[in-house]
Short mmCIF file of C-alpha atoms and ligand atoms in Angstrom, two decimals:
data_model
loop_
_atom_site.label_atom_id
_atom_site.label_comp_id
_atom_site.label_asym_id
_atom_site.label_seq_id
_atom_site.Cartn_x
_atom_site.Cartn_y
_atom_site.Cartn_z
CA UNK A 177 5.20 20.80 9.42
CA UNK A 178 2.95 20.87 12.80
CA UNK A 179 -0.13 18.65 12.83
CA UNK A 180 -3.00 20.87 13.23
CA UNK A 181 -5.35 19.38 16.10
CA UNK A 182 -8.81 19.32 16.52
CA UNK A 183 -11.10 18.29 19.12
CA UNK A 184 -14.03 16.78 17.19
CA UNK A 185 -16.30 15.60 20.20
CA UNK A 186 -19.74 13.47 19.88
CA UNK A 187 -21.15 15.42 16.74
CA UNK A 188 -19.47 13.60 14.26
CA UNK A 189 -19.76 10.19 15.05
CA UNK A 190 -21.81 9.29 12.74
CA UNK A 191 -19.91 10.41 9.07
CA UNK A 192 -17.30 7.60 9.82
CA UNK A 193 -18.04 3.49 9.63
CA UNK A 194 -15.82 2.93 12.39
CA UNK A 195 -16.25 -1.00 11.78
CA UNK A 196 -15.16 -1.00 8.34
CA UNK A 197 -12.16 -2.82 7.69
CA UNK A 198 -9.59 -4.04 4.58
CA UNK A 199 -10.98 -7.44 3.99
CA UNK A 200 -14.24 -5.94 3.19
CA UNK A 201 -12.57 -4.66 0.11
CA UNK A 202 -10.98 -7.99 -1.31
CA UNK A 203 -12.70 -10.35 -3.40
CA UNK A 204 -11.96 -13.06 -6.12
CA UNK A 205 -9.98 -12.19 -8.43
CA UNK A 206 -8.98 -9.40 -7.22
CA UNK A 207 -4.94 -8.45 -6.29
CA UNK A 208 -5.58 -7.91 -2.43
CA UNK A 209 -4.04 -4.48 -1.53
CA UNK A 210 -6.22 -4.18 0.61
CA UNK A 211 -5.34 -6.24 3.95
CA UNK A 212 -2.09 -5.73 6.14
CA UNK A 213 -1.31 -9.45 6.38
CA UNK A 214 2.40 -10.72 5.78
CA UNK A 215 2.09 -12.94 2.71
CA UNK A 216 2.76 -16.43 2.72
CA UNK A 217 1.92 -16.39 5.93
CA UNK A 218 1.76 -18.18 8.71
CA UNK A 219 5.15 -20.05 7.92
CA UNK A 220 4.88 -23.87 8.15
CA UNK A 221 6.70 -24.36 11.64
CA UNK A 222 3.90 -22.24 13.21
CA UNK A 223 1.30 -24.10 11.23
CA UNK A 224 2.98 -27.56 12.40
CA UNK A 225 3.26 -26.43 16.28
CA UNK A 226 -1.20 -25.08 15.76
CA UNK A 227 -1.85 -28.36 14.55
CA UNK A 228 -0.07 -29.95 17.15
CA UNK A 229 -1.73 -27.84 19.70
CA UNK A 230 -5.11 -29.42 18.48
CA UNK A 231 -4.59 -32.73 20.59
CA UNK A 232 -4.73 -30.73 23.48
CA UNK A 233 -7.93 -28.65 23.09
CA UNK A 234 -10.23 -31.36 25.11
CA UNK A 235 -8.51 -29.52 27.83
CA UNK A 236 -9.39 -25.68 28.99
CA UNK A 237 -6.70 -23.07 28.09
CA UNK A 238 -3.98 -22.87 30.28
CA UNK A 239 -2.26 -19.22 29.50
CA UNK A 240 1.08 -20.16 32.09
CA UNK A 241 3.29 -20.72 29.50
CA UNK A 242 2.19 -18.57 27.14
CA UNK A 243 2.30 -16.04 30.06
CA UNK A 244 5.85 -16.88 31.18
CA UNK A 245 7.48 -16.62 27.69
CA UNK A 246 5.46 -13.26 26.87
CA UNK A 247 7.21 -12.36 30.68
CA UNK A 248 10.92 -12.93 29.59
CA UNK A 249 10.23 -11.23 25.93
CA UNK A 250 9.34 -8.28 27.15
CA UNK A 251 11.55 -8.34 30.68
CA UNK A 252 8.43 -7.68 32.98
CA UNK A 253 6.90 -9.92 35.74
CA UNK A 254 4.05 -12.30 34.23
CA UNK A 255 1.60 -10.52 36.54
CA UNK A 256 2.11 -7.54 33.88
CA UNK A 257 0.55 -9.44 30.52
CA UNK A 258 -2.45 -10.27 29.95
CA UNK A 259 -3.14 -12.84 26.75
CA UNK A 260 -5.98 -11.58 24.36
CA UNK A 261 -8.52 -12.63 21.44
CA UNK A 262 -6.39 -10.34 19.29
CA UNK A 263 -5.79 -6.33 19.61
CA UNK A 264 -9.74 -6.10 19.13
CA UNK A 265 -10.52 -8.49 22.56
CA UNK A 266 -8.19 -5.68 24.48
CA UNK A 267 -10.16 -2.60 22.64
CA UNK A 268 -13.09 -3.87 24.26
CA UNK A 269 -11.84 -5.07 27.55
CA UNK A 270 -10.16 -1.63 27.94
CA UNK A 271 -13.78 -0.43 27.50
CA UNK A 272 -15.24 -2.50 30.14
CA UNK A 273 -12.68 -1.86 32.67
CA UNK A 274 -12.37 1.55 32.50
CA UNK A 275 -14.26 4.12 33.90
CA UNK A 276 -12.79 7.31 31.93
CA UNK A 277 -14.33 10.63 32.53
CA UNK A 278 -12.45 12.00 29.26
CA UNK A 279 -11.45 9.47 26.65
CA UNK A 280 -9.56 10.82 23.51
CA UNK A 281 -8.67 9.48 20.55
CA UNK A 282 -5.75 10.32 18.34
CA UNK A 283 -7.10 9.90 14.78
CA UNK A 284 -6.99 9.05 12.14
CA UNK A 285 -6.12 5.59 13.68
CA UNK A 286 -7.82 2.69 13.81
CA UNK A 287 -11.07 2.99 14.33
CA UNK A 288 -11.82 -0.27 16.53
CA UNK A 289 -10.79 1.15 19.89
CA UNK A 290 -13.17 3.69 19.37
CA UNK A 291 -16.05 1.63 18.46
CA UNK A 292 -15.25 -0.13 21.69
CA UNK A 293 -15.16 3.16 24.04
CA UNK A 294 -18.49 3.93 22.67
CA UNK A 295 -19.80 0.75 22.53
CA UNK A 296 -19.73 0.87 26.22
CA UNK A 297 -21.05 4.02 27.13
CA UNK A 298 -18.47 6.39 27.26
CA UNK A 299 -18.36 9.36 24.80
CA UNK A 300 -14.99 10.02 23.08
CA UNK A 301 -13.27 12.89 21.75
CA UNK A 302 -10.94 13.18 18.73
CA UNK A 303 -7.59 14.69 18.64
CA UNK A 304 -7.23 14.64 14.63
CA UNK A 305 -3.62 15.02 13.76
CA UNK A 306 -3.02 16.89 10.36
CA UNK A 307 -0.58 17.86 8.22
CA UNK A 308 2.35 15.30 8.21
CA UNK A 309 0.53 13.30 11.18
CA UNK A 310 3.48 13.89 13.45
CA UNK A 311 2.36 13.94 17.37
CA UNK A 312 2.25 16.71 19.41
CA UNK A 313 1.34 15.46 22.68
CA UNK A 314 0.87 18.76 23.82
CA UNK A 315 -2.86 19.07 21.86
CA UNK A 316 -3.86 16.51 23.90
CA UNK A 317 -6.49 17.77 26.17
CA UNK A 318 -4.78 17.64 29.82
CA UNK A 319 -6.99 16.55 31.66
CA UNK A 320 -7.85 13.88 29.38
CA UNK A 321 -7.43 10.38 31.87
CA UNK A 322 -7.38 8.06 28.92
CA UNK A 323 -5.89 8.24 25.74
CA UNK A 324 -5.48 5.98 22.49
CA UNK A 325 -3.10 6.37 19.96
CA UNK A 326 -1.10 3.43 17.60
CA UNK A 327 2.41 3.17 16.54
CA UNK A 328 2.97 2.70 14.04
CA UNK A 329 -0.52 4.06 13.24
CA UNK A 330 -3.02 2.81 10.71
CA UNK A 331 -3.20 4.28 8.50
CA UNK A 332 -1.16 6.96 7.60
CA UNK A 333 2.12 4.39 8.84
CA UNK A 334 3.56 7.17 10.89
CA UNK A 335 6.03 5.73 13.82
CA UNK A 336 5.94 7.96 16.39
CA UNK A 337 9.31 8.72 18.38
CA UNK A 338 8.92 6.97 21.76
CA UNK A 339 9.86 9.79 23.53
CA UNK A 340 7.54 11.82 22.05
CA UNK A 341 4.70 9.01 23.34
CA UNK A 342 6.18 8.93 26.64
CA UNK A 343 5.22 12.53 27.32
CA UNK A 344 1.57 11.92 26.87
CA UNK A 345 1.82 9.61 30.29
CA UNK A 346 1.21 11.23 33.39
CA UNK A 347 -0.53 10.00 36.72
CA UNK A 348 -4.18 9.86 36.66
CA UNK A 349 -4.16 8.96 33.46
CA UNK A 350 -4.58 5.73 31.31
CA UNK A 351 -2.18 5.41 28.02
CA UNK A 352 -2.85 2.98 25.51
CA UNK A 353 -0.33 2.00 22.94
CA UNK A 354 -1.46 0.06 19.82
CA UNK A 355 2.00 -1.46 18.54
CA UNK A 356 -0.24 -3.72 16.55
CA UNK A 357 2.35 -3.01 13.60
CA UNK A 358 5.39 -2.77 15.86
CA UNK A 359 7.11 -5.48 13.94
CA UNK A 360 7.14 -4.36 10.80
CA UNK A 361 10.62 -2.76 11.67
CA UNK A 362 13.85 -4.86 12.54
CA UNK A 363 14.03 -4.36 16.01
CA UNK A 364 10.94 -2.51 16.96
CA UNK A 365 11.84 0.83 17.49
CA UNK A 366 10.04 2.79 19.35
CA UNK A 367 8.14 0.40 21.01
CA UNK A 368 7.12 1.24 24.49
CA UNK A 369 6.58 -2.38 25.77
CA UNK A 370 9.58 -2.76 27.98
CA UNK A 371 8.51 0.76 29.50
CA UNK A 372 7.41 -0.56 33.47
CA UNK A 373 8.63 3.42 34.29
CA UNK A 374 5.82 5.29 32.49
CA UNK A 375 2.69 5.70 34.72
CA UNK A 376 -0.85 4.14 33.33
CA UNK A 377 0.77 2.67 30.02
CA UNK A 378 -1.11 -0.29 28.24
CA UNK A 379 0.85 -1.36 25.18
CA UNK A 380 -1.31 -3.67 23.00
CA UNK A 381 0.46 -5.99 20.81
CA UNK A 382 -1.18 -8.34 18.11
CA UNK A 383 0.09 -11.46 16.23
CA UNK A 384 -1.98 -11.26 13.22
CA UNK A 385 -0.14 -9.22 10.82
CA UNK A 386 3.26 -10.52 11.06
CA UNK A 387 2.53 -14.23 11.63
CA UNK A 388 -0.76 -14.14 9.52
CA UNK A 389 -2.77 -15.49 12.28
CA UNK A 390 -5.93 -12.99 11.55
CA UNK A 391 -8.35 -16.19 12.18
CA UNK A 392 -6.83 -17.59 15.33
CA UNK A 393 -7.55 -14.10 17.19
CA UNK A 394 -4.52 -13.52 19.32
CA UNK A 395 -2.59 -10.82 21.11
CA UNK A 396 -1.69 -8.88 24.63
CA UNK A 397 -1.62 -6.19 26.48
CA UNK A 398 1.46 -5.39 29.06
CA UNK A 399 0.03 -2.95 31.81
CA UNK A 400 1.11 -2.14 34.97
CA UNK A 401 -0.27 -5.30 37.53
CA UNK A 402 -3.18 -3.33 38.93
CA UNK A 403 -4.35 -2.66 34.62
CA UNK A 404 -3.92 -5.90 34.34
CA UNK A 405 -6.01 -7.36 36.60
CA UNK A 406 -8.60 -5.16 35.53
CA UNK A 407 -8.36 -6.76 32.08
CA UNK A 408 -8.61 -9.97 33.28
CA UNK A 409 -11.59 -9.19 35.32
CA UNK A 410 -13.64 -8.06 32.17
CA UNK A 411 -12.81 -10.58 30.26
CA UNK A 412 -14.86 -13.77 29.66
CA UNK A 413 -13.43 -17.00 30.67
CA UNK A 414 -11.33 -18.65 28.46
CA UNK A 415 -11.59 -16.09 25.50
CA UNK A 416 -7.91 -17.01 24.19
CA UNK A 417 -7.72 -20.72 22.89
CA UNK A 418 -5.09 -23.52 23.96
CA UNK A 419 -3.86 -23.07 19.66
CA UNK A 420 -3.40 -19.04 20.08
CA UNK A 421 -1.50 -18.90 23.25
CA UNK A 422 0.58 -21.51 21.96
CA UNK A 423 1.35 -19.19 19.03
CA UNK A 424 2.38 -16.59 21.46
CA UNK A 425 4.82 -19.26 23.34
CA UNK A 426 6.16 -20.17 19.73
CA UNK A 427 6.17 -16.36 18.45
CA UNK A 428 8.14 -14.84 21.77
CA UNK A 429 11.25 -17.56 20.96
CA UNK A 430 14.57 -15.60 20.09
CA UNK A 431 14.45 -17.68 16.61
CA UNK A 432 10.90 -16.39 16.05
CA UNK A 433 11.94 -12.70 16.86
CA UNK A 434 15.23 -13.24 14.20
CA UNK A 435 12.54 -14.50 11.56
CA UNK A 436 10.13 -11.25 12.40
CA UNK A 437 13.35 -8.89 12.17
CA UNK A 438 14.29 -10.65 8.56
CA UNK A 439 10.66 -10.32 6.94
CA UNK A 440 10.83 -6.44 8.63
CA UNK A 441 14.33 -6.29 6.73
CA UNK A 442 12.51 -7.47 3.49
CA UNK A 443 9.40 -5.43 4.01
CA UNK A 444 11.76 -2.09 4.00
CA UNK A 445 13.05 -2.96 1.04
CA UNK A 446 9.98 -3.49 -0.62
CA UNK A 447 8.02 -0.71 1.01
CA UNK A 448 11.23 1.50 -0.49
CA UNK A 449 10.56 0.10 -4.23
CA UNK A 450 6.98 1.19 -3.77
CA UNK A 451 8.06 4.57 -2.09
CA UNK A 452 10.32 5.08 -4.93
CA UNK A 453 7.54 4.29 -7.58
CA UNK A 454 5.22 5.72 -6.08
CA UNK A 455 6.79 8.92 -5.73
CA UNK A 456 6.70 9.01 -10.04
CA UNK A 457 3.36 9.03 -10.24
CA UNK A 458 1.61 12.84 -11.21
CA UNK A 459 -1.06 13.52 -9.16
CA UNK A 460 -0.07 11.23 -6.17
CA UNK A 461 1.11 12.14 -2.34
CA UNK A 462 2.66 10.60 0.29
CA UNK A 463 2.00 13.15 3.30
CA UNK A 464 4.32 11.14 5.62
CA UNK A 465 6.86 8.87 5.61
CA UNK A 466 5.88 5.33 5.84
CA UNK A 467 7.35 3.29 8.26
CA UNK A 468 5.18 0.16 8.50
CA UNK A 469 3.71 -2.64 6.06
CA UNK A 470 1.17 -0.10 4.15
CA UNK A 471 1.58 3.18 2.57
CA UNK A 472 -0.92 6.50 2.79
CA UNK A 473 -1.41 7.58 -0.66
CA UNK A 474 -3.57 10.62 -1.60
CA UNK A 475 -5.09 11.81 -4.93
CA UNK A 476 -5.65 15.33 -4.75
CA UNK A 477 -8.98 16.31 -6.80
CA UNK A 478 -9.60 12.80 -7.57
CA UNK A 479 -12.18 10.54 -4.88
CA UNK A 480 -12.24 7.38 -7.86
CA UNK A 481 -9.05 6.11 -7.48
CA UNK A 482 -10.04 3.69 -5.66
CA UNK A 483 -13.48 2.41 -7.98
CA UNK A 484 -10.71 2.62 -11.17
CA UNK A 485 -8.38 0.19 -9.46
CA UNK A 486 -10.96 -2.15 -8.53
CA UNK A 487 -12.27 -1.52 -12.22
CA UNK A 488 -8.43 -2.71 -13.22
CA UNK A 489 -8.42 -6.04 -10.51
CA UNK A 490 -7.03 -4.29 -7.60
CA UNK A 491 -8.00 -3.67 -4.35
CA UNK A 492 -6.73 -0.95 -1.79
CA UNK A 493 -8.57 0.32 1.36
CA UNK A 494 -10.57 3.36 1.11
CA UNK A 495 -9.82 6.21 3.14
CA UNK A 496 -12.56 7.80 4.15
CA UNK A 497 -13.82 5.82 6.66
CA UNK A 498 -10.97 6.53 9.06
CA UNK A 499 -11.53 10.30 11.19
CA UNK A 500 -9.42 13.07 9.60
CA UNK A 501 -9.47 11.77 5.99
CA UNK A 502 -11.30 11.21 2.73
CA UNK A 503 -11.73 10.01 -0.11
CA UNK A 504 -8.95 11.25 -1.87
CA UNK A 505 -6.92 8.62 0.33
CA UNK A 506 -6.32 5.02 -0.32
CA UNK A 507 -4.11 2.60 1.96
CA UNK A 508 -2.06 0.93 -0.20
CA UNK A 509 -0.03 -2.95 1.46
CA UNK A 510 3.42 -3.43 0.58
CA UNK A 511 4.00 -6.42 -1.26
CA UNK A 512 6.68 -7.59 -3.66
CA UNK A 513 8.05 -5.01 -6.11
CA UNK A 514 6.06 -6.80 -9.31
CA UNK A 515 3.28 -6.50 -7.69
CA UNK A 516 3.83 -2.61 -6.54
CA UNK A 517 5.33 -2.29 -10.22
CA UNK A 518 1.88 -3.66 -11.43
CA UNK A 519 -0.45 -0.78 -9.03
CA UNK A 520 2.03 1.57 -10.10
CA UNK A 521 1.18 0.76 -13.72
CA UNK A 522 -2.72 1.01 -12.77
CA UNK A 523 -2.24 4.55 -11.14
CA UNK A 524 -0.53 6.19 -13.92
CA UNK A 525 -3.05 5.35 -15.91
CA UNK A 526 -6.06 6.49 -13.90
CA UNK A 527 -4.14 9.72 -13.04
C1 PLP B 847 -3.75 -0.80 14.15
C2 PLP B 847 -4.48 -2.06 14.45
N1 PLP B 847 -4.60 -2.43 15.73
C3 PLP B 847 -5.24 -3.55 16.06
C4 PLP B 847 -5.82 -4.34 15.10
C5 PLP B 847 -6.56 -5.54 15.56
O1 PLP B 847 -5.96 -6.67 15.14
P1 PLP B 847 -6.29 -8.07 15.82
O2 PLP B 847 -7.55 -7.92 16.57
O3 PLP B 847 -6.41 -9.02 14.69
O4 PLP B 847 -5.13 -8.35 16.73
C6 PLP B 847 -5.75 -3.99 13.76
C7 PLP B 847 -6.37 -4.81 12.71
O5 PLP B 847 -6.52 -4.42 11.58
C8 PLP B 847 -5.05 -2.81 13.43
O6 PLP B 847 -4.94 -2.40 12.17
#
């Protein structure tokens, strides 16, 4: 199926809470569906190397080495990477750096980088992918000079082929990359951040999902030198801690990278029990295939899915704050099959 495209433009704005997020959605006693973070997470050898990191924080950050390891992961010159306060820090430095005369948006995404464009002025326009959310990078305006999409994108999961990405970069134009979920497959397919060919690209990377480092705030963005330095330039001083860049040092280590590719390997398996169950409930959808750490389930006819589960202890992330869907959509995490088995058990009731 082709996406159907729409350019949604300023008037809209308002029928979306851009700044809503999962974790308002969990509370006590509640199974947490809701939020994208790895369980048991972060493992103790991270843990033990953060606390150890706390005998040096009399000090200012120093990002070198954090820099240099983030360099050789990724096979690009250090001058290339720029440490952040998580994916969100880089939303807003992107926003402070650039000066775009037409910013779009491929929704539904998340809705941070948005919130950040506007937050600083600039007006944004929506490209609203439909149908089975595949890309066609040919409905995005041309002459847009920045554009944001994710991949894999929250929330509808969809990994976009990087080929297919690398068509939306041209000169004169800024391409940003949110591969905040990247590592939710062995191997990262599809990522674009060894890509020093395509003109303009930012790829943003984050290490709270995988690690379960939501609280530290860390993450990158790999640009081209001259991006880079424009990052830097916006962003206050210091703004990533001595702790989080040593959690990027310890998370770009080969043995790191083999323990991200084995909980990917165990998240496919699980997000194909929940598929698979899923897929048996009446009155249930999956529009696209999943291919990160959360599903994109909708309830035709039915907007209180989501109040029922809650009623029942469970907690999934509405839909309809995100541009291009509604409330007949609820993001559902992956966990461990008893725990799917258990939602799955919930739905078929409600439905
Ligand atoms: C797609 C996506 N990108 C970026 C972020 C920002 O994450 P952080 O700022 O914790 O790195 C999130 C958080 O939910 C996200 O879902």
């Amino acid at each position: 199926m082709t996406a159907r495209v729409t350019i949604s433009g300023d008037q809209d704005t308002d029928r979306y809470d851009l700044h809503h997020h999962g974790d308002a959605e969990v509370g006590p006693g509640l199974v947490d569906l809701a939020v994208n973070v790895r369980t048991g997470t972060p493992p103790r050898w991270l843990r033990d190397r953060l606390v150890a990191s706390l005998d040096d924080v009399a000090a200012y950050p120093d990002p070198g080495r954090a820099i240099a390891a983030l360099a050789e992961r990724h096979d690009r010159p250090g001058d290339e990477v720029v440490p952040t306060a998580g994916g969100a820090e880089a939303f807003v430095l992107l926003a402070r750096a650039l000066r775009p005369r037409h910013a779009v948006v491929v929704h539904p995404q998340f809705t941070e980088p948005e919130a950040a464009l506007r937050a600083a002025g600039h007006a944004v326009d929506r490209v609203v992918l439909d149908g089975d959310f595949r890309l066609d990078p040919d409905a995005v305006p041309a002459d847009a000079d920045l554009v944001v999409v994710g991949n894999p994108t929250n929330p509808t999961s969809v990994r976009h082929p990087a080929d297919v990405l690398a068509r939306l970069a041209r000169p004169g134009r800024t391409l940003v990359v949110d591969e905040a979920f990247i590592d939710t497959a062995p191997g990262e397919p599809d990522s674009l951040g060894g890509r020093r060919d395509l003109p303009g690209l930012v790829v943003l990377r984050s290490l709270t999902k995988t690690w379960g480092l939501a609280g530290l705030r860390v993450g990158y963005a790999l640009a081209p030198a001259g991006l880079a330095e424009g990052l830097r330039a916006a962003a206050p001083p210091w703004s990533v801690s001595t702790p989080a860049l040593v959690a990027l040092e310890a998370c770009s280590s080969p043995a790191a990278r083999a323990e991200a590719d084995e909980a990917a390997r165990a998240l496919t398996a699980d997000r194909a029990h929940l598929v698979t169950a899923l897929s048996a409930v009446d009155g249930l959808e999956l529009r696209a295939t999943p291919a990160a750490s959360f599903v994109l389930a909708r309830t035709p006819g039915r907007t209180d899915v989501r109040k029922r589960l809650r009623e029942r202890g469970i907690a999934v992330r509405r839909g309809d704050t995100f541009p291009g869907l509604d409330a007949e959509h609820v993001r559902i995490a992956v966990r461990a099959p008893e725990v799917s088995d258990g939602l799955v058990a919930a739905l078929s009731e409600i439905l």
